[in-house]
Short mmCIF file of C-alpha atoms in Angstrom, two decimals:
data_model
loop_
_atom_site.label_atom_id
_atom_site.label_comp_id
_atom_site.label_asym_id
_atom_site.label_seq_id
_atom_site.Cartn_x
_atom_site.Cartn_y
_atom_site.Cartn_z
CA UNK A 1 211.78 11.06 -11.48
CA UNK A 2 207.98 11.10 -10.66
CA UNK A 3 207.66 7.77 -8.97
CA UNK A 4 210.60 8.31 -6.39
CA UNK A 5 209.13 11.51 -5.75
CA UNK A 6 205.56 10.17 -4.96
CA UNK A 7 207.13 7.18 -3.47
CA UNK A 8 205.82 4.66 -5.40
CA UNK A 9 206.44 2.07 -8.02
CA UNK A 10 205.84 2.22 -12.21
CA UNK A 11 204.25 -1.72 -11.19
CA UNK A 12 201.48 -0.13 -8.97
CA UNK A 13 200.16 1.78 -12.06
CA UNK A 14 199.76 -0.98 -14.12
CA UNK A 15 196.06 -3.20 -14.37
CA UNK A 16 195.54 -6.48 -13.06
CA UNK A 17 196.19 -8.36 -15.66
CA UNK A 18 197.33 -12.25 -16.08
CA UNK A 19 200.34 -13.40 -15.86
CA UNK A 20 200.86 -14.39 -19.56
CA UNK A 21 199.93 -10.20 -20.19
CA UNK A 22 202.07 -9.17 -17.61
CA UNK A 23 204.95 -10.96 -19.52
CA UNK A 24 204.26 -10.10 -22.94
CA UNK A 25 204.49 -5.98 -21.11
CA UNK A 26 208.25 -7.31 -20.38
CA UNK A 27 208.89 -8.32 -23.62
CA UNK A 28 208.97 -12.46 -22.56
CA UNK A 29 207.39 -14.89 -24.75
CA UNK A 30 205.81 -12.15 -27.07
CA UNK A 31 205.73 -11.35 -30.62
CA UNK A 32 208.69 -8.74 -31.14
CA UNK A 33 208.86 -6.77 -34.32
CA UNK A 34 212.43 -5.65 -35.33
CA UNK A 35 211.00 -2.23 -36.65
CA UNK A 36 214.45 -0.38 -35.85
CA UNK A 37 217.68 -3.06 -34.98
CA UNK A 38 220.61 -1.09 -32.93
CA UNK A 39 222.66 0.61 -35.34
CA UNK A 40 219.37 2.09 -37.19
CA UNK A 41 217.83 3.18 -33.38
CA UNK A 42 221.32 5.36 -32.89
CA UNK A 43 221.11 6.53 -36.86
CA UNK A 44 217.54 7.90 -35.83
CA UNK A 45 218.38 9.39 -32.38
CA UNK A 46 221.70 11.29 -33.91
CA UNK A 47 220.18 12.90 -36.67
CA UNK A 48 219.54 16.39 -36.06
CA UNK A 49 217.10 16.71 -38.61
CA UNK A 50 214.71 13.69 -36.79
CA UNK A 51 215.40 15.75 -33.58
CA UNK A 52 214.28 18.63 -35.24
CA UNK A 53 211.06 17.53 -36.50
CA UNK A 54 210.12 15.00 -33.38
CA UNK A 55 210.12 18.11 -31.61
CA UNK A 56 208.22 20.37 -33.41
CA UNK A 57 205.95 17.47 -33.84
CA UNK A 58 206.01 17.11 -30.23
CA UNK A 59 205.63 20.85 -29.05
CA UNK A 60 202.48 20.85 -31.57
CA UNK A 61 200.48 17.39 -29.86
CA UNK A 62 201.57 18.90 -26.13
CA UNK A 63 199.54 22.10 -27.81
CA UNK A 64 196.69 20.70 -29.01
CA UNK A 65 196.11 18.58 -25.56
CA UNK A 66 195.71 22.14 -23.95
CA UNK A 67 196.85 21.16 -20.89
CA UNK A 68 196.64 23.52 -17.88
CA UNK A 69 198.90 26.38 -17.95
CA UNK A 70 201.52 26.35 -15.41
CA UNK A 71 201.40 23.07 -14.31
CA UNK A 72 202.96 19.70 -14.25
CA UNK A 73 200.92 16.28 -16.04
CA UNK A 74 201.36 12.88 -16.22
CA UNK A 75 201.06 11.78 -19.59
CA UNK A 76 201.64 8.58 -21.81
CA UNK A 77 203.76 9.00 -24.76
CA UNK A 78 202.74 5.82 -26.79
CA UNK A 79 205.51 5.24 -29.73
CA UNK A 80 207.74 6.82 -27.97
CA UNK A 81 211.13 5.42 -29.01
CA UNK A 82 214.55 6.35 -28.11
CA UNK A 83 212.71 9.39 -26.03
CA UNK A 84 213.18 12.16 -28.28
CA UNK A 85 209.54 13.68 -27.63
CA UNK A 86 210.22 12.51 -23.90
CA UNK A 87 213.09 15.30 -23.97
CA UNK A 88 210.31 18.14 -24.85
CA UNK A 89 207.90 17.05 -22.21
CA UNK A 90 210.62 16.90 -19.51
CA UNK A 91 211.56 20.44 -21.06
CA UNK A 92 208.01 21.80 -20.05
CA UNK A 93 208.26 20.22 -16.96
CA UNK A 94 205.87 17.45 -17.68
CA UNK A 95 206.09 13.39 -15.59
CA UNK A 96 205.67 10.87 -18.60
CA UNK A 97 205.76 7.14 -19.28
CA UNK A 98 207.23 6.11 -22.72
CA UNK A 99 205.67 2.65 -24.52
CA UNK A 100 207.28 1.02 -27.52
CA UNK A 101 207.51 -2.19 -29.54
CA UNK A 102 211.36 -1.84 -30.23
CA UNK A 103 213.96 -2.84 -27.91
CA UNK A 104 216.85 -1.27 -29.95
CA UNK A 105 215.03 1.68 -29.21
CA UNK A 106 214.64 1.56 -25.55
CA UNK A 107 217.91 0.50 -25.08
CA UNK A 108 219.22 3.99 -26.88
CA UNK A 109 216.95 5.97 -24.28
CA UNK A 110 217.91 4.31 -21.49
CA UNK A 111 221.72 5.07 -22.82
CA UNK A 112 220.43 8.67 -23.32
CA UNK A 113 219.21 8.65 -19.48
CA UNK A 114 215.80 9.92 -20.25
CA UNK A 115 213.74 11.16 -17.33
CA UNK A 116 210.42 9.38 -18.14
CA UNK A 117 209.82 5.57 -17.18
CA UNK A 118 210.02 3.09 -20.34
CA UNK A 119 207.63 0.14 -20.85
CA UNK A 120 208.18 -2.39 -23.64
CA UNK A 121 205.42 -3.56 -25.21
CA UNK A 122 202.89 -4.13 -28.20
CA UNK A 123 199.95 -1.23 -27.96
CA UNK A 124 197.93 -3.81 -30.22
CA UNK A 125 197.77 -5.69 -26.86
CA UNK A 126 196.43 -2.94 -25.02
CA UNK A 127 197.20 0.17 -22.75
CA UNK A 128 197.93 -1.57 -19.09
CA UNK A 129 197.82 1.40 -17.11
CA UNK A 130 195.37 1.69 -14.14
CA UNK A 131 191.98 3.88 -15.11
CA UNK A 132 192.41 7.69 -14.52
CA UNK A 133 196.01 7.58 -14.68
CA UNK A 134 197.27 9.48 -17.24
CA UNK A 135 196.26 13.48 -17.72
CA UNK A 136 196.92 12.91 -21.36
CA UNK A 137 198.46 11.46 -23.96
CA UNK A 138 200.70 11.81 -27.01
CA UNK A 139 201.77 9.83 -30.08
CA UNK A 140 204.58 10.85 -32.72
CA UNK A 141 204.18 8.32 -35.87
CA UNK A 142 203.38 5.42 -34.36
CA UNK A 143 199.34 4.49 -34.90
CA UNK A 144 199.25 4.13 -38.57
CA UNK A 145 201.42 1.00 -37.65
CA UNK A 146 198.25 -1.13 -36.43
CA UNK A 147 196.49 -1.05 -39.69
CA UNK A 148 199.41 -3.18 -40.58
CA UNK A 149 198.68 -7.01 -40.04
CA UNK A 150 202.44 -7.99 -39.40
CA UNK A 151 201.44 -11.72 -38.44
CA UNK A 152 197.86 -13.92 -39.71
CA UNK A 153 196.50 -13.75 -36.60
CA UNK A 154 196.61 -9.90 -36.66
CA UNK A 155 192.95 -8.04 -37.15
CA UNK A 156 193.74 -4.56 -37.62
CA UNK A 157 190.21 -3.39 -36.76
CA UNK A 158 190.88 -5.57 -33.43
CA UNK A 159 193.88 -4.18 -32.22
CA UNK A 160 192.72 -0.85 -32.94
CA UNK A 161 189.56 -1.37 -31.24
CA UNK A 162 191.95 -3.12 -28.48
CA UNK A 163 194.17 -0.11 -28.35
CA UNK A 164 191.64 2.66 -28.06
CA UNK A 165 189.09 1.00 -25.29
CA UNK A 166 192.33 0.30 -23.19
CA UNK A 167 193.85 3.53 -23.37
CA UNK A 168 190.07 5.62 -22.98
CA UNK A 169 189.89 4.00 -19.75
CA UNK A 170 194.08 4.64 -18.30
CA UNK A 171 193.23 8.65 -19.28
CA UNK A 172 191.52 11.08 -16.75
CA UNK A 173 187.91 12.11 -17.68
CA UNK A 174 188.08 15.58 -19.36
CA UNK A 175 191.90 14.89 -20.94
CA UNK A 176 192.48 14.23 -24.06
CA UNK A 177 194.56 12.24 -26.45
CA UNK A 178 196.74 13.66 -29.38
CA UNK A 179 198.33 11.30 -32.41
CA UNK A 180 200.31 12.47 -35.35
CA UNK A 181 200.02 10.16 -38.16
CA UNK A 182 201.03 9.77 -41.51
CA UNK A 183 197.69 7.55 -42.94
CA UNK A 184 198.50 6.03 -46.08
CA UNK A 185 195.23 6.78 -47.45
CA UNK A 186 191.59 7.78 -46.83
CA UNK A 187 190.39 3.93 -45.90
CA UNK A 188 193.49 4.10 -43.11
CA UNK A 189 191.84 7.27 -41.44
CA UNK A 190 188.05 5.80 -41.66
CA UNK A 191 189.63 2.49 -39.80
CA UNK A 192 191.18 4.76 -37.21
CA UNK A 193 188.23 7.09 -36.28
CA UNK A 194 185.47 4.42 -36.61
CA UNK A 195 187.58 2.38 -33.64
CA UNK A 196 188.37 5.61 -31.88
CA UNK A 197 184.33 6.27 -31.73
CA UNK A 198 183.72 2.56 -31.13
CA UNK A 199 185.81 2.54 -27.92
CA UNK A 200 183.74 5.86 -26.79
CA UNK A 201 186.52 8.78 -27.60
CA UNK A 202 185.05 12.18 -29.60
CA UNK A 203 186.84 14.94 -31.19
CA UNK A 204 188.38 14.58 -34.88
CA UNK A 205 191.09 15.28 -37.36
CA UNK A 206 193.09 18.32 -37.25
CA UNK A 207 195.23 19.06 -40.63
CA UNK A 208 198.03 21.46 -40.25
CA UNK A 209 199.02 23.18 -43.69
CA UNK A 210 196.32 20.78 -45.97
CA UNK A 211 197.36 22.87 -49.11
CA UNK A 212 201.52 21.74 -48.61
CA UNK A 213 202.43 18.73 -49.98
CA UNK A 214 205.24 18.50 -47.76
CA UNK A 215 203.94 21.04 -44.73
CA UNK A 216 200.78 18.68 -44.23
CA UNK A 217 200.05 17.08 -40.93
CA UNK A 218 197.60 15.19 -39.70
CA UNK A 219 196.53 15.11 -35.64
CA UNK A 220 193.81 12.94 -34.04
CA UNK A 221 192.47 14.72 -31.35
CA UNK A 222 190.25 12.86 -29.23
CA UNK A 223 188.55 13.87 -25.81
CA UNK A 224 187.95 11.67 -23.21
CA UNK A 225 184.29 11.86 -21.45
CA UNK A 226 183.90 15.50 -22.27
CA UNK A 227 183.33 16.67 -25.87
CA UNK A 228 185.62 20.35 -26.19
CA UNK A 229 186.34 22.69 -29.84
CA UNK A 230 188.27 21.05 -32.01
CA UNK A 231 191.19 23.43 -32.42
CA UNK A 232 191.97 24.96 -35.76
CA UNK A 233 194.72 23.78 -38.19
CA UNK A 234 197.77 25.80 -38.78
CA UNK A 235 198.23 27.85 -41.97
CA UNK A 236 194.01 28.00 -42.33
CA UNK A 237 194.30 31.37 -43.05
CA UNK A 238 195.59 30.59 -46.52
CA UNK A 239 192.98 27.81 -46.80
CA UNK A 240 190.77 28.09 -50.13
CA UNK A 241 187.19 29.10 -49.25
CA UNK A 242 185.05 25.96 -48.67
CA UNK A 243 187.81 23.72 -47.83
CA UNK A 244 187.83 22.29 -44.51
CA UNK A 245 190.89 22.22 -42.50
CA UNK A 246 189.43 19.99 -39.18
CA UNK A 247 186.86 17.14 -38.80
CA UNK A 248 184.84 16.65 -36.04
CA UNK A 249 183.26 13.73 -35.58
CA UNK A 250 180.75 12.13 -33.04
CA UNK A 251 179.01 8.68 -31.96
CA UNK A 252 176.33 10.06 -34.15
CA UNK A 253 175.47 7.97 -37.73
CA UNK A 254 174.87 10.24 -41.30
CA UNK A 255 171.91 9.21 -42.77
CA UNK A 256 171.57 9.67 -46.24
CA UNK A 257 167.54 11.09 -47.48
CA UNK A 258 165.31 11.20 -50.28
CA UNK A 259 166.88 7.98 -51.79
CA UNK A 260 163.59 6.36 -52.69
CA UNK A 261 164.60 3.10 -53.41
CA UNK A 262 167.36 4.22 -55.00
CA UNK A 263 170.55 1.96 -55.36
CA UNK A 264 172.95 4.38 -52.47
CA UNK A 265 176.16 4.26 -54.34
CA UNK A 266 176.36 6.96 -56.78
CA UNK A 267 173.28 9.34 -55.25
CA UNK A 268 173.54 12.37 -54.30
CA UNK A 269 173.88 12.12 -50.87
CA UNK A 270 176.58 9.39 -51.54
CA UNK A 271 178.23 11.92 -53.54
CA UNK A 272 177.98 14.77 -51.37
CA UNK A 273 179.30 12.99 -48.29
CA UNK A 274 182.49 11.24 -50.09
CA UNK A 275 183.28 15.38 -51.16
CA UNK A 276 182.97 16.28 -47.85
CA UNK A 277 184.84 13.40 -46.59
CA UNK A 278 187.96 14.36 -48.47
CA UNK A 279 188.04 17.57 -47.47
CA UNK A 280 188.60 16.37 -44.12
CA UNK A 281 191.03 14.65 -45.44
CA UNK A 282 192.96 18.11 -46.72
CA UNK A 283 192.27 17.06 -50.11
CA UNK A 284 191.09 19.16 -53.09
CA UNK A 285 187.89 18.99 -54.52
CA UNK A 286 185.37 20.63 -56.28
CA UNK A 287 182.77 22.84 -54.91
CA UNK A 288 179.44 21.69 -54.73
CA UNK A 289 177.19 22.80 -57.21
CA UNK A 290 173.46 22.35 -58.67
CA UNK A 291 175.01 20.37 -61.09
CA UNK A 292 176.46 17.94 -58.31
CA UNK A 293 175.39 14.26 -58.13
CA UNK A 294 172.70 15.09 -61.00
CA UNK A 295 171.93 12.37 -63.11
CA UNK A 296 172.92 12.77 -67.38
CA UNK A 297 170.49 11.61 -69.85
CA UNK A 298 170.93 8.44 -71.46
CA UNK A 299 172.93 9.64 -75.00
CA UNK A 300 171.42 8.23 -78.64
#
């Protein structure tokens, strides 16, 4: 493992934090969803389908980090599990550190002897790595699950916001930050990428196959410090003229023009930007026209 090589200890990566966060980390005294109980954790790790499409999943996000050819990286797999996309980064001869919410499911990796280090805890709470210490970082369907509010005291802007500062600063200036999700719908991905930008991270949505219904996948890619190309969905080729397949986005705001007193809902601009908005989204819609956002006359 990476830390007996390098002679150190999983402990002296971690922040200073107090002692009440250090034991929530540990799974004492902390709020413990039962996402996956033990029978359904082995269910998961035994079906050869899951393995099937964790991996692919997970030999796309290793991809789109673009991590240096040839050589080894220490990266955070957040999500991760019973360790399934652990296997394909010890495949490619990556170090990694595994976080997740579910016991049952750590309990199956550490059964399956997985070669990354396993951390239990909450990422609502927070990343509580060190800064710099991670040269990237993955996530297989796990971030849609803090727009959930699972308890009242849960503010899903919050933990995102929590999430995404925490984690910008454990990741290496320059690395980047790749998170398959399945958003429920087009509010889920505005809450997501307006906390991402909050907490200082660039980059942008990158749809794989946005004409499938069941191809379609959706990556976050965000870059830490430095702003790189977003990298180009799969299957664009076949993409319909006009139809975005990515979505960059920056710290900048979109100001909307010529509205001259105008009420903003319905004008042009509002129009224009919520078509545009769904095509990042891989949705279909309409191409703009001279006819678009143009007010009818009032009928007789």
């Amino acid at each position: 493992m990476l830390h007996l090589n390098l002679q150190t200890s999983l402990f002296t990566l971690f922040t200073c934090w107090t002692e009440k966060d250090a034991f929530g980390i540990f799974g004492v005294n902390v709020y413990m969803a039962e996402y996956y109980n033990e029978e359904e954790a082995r269910k998961y790790t035994q079906n050869s389908r899951m393995i099937e499409i964790q991996s692919q999943m997970s030999e796309r996000a290793v991809e789109l980090l673009s991590l240096p050819e040839n050589q080894s990286c220490f990266l955070l797999d957040i999500g991760c599990g019973s360790g399934l996309s652990g296997d394909y980064l010890s495949e490619e001869g990556h170090y990694w550190v595994g976080l997740d919410i579910s016991t049952a499911m750590l309990d199956v990796a550490r059964e399956r002897e997985v070669e990354g280090d396993l951390v239990l805890a909450d990422m609502g709470h927070g990343v509580p790595f060190r800064a710099g210490t991670f040269d990237g970082c993955i996530s297989i369907s796990a971030l849609q699950w803090l727009c959930n509010a699972d308890k009242k005291s849960h503010s899903p802007p919050r933990r995102l916001y929590r999430f995404f500062s925490t984690l910008y600063s454990s990741l290496a200036r320059g690395s980047r930050a790749v998170f398959q999700i399945y958003p429920e719908n087009s509010d889920q991905l505005e809450l997501i990428t307006s906390q991402a930008m909050k907490a200082g991270f660039t980059g942008g949505m990158v749809v794989d196959y946005p004409n499938s219904a069941k191809a379609k996948k959706f990556f976050l890619c965000l870059f830490v410090g430095v702003s790189g190309a977003l990298p180009k969905g799969l299957g664009s080729e076949t993409v319909e003229k006009g139809v975005a397949h990515q979505a960059m986005f920056t710290g900048e705001r979109t100001r909307f023009k010529n509205l001259k007193g105008k009420s903003l809902k319905k004008s042009k601009d509002w129009i224009l930007e919520k078509k545009e908005r769904r095509r990042r989204q891989g949705r279909e819609v309409r191409a703009d026209t001279k006819y678009t956002g143009r007010q009818r006359k009032a009928r007789f």
